[in-house]
Amino acid sequence: MREEVAKPVMLKLKNRWCDQGRHFVRWAPESQSLLRKMKYQLGAELKPHLSGRCDHLKGHGGVKGVIRLTQRASGHFPFVARFDIKRYYENMNHSILLAQLQGAGVDPPHQVIVRDYLSQPDEHHSGRGMVAGGAISPLLAALYLTPLDRQMENCEVRCGIRYKRFMDDFVIFAPTRHKLG
């Protein structure tokens, strides 16, 4: 009996453009369909590895959840710091992200699709960047900052702070100014 080897799936772009410094792509219809399926499969594989502090993922509270937390926490924590990672999607390192996928035990065929997803818009072969607003971009963005989420969860226990993240924006609530540093 001969074992079949899975052929790498090549995603195809329909077009690409840049608007206000952000890069966007439109995938060919067959690639769009594959990425929609991939979104659910990858989400199931990554769910145990992603932080509950990342509210942009389905089932984690969304924008309303962050607003509710902010309203509740502002009454208990007099010090607040808000951060946004500048050019987050443009600077995402493909090697790090692919290693995180492997470390999370993502199926090799899914890793191949993600590698293709990252490389297609990377016309300069920089090994950096990702499409903003793509079907699997929110999951990959959540995975990429999981080490930050874990560190901040440890700080919550040690320092008595609260931490929440929505994509590349995060907020820290602290009882004293010193604990923000």
XYZ file of C-alpha atoms in Angstrom:
181
model
C 0.000 0.000 0.000
C 1.431 3.338 -1.050
C 1.204 6.254 1.351
C -0.068 9.488 -0.158
C 1.921 12.608 0.530
C -0.152 15.752 1.025
C 0.637 18.358 -1.590
C 1.209 21.869 -0.288
C -1.747 24.089 -0.992
C -0.815 27.310 -2.677
C -3.007 30.264 -1.893
C -3.574 32.680 -4.716
C -3.997 36.433 -4.519
C -6.508 38.253 -6.664
C -4.986 41.666 -5.927
C -3.144 43.698 -3.287
C -3.177 47.355 -2.289
C -1.965 49.748 0.355
C -4.158 52.274 2.159
C -2.772 54.720 4.727
C 0.341 52.607 5.154
C -1.527 49.307 5.764
C -1.325 46.446 3.312
C -4.430 44.600 2.168
C -5.013 41.683 -0.176
C -7.966 40.059 -1.868
C -7.641 36.315 -2.176
C -8.863 34.337 -5.192
C -12.265 32.692 -4.509
C -10.842 29.188 -3.954
C -8.315 30.605 -1.492
C -11.052 32.550 0.322
C -13.010 29.326 0.768
C -9.963 27.463 2.064
C -9.112 30.263 4.516
C -12.677 30.347 5.878
C -12.467 26.611 6.641
C -8.975 27.045 7.993
C -10.174 29.751 10.392
C -12.365 27.260 12.272
C -9.866 24.402 12.180
C -6.971 26.575 13.313
C -9.156 28.185 15.974
C -9.937 24.767 17.444
C -6.261 23.769 17.424
C -5.071 27.013 19.025
C -7.878 27.512 21.566
C -6.097 25.721 24.450
C -2.949 27.793 23.838
C -4.479 31.278 23.649
C -5.021 33.583 26.586
C -8.473 34.462 27.855
C -7.131 38.006 28.232
C -7.262 38.497 24.460
C -10.783 39.806 23.853
C -10.798 40.078 20.060
C -11.288 36.325 19.717
C -14.764 34.852 19.437
C -16.162 33.963 22.843
C -13.730 36.193 24.761
C -15.973 39.230 25.222
C -15.199 41.413 22.205
C -15.266 45.188 22.300
C -18.266 45.226 24.649
C -16.421 42.997 27.108
C -13.398 45.298 27.141
C -15.633 48.343 27.661
C -17.474 46.631 30.530
C -14.201 45.634 32.182
C -12.834 49.147 31.742
C -15.906 50.657 33.370
C -15.772 48.226 36.309
C -11.996 48.431 36.791
C -11.836 52.223 36.645
C -13.749 52.346 39.927
C -11.272 50.011 41.636
C -7.947 50.989 40.093
C -6.898 54.653 40.109
C -4.016 54.139 37.643
C -4.456 53.066 34.035
C -2.014 52.643 31.152
C -3.094 52.010 27.567
C -0.716 50.761 24.881
C -0.870 50.175 21.151
C 1.855 48.255 19.340
C 2.960 50.453 16.477
C 2.849 48.753 13.070
C 1.990 45.444 14.705
C 0.918 43.588 11.568
C 3.744 44.995 9.453
C 6.434 43.857 11.884
C 5.213 40.377 12.766
C 8.157 37.968 12.385
C 7.165 34.902 10.324
C 9.808 32.622 11.870
C 8.593 33.325 15.390
C 4.958 32.851 14.452
C 5.632 29.588 12.592
C 7.656 28.281 15.561
C 4.741 29.164 17.855
C 2.382 27.201 15.596
C 4.683 24.212 15.719
C 5.023 24.533 19.508
C 1.240 24.594 19.842
C 1.045 21.302 17.937
C -0.791 22.682 14.909
C -1.172 20.062 12.168
C 1.651 20.251 9.583
C -0.765 20.792 6.637
C -2.232 23.787 8.495
C 1.278 25.095 9.119
C 1.914 24.920 5.363
C -1.215 26.981 4.672
C -0.207 29.565 7.288
C 3.297 29.771 5.798
C 1.734 30.407 2.399
C -0.708 32.912 3.936
C 2.209 34.875 5.381
C 4.436 34.689 2.323
C 1.964 35.656 -0.413
C 1.628 39.338 0.516
C 5.340 39.527 1.474
C 6.475 40.577 -2.002
C 9.892 41.744 -0.736
C 10.568 38.396 1.026
C 11.343 40.182 4.283
C 9.973 37.409 6.506
C 7.870 40.031 8.271
C 4.333 41.274 8.168
C 0.844 39.942 7.826
C -2.355 41.030 6.160
C -4.595 43.099 8.431
C -8.168 41.869 8.373
C -7.487 38.482 6.802
C -9.555 35.436 7.730
C -6.932 33.907 10.021
C -5.085 37.112 10.966
C -6.900 37.559 14.325
C -5.938 34.032 15.421
C -2.333 34.460 14.346
C -2.177 37.883 16.013
C -3.503 36.355 19.237
C -0.929 33.577 19.142
C 1.932 35.974 18.423
C 1.312 37.972 21.609
C 0.581 34.955 23.815
C 4.002 35.268 25.549
C 3.074 38.852 26.533
C -0.315 37.647 27.776
C 1.322 34.972 29.945
C 3.779 37.462 31.444
C 0.984 39.894 32.207
C -1.107 37.117 33.795
C 1.846 36.448 36.124
C 2.004 40.177 36.932
C -1.704 40.159 37.762
C -1.066 37.583 40.489
C 2.190 39.113 41.764
C 1.303 42.811 41.574
C -2.473 42.960 41.878
C -3.015 44.573 38.470
C -5.618 43.827 35.758
C -4.701 43.320 32.111
C -6.807 43.039 28.948
C -5.870 42.965 25.293
C -7.795 43.586 22.084
C -5.609 42.740 19.056
C -2.521 44.921 19.503
C -4.088 47.324 22.009
C -3.885 46.552 25.684
C -4.758 48.194 28.934
C -3.293 47.735 32.418
C -5.122 48.798 35.583
C -3.050 49.187 38.746
C -3.686 50.129 42.376
C -0.545 52.319 42.471
C 1.472 54.200 39.869
C 4.565 52.238 40.881
C 2.941 48.936 39.837
C 2.488 50.230 36.266
C 6.291 50.400 35.893
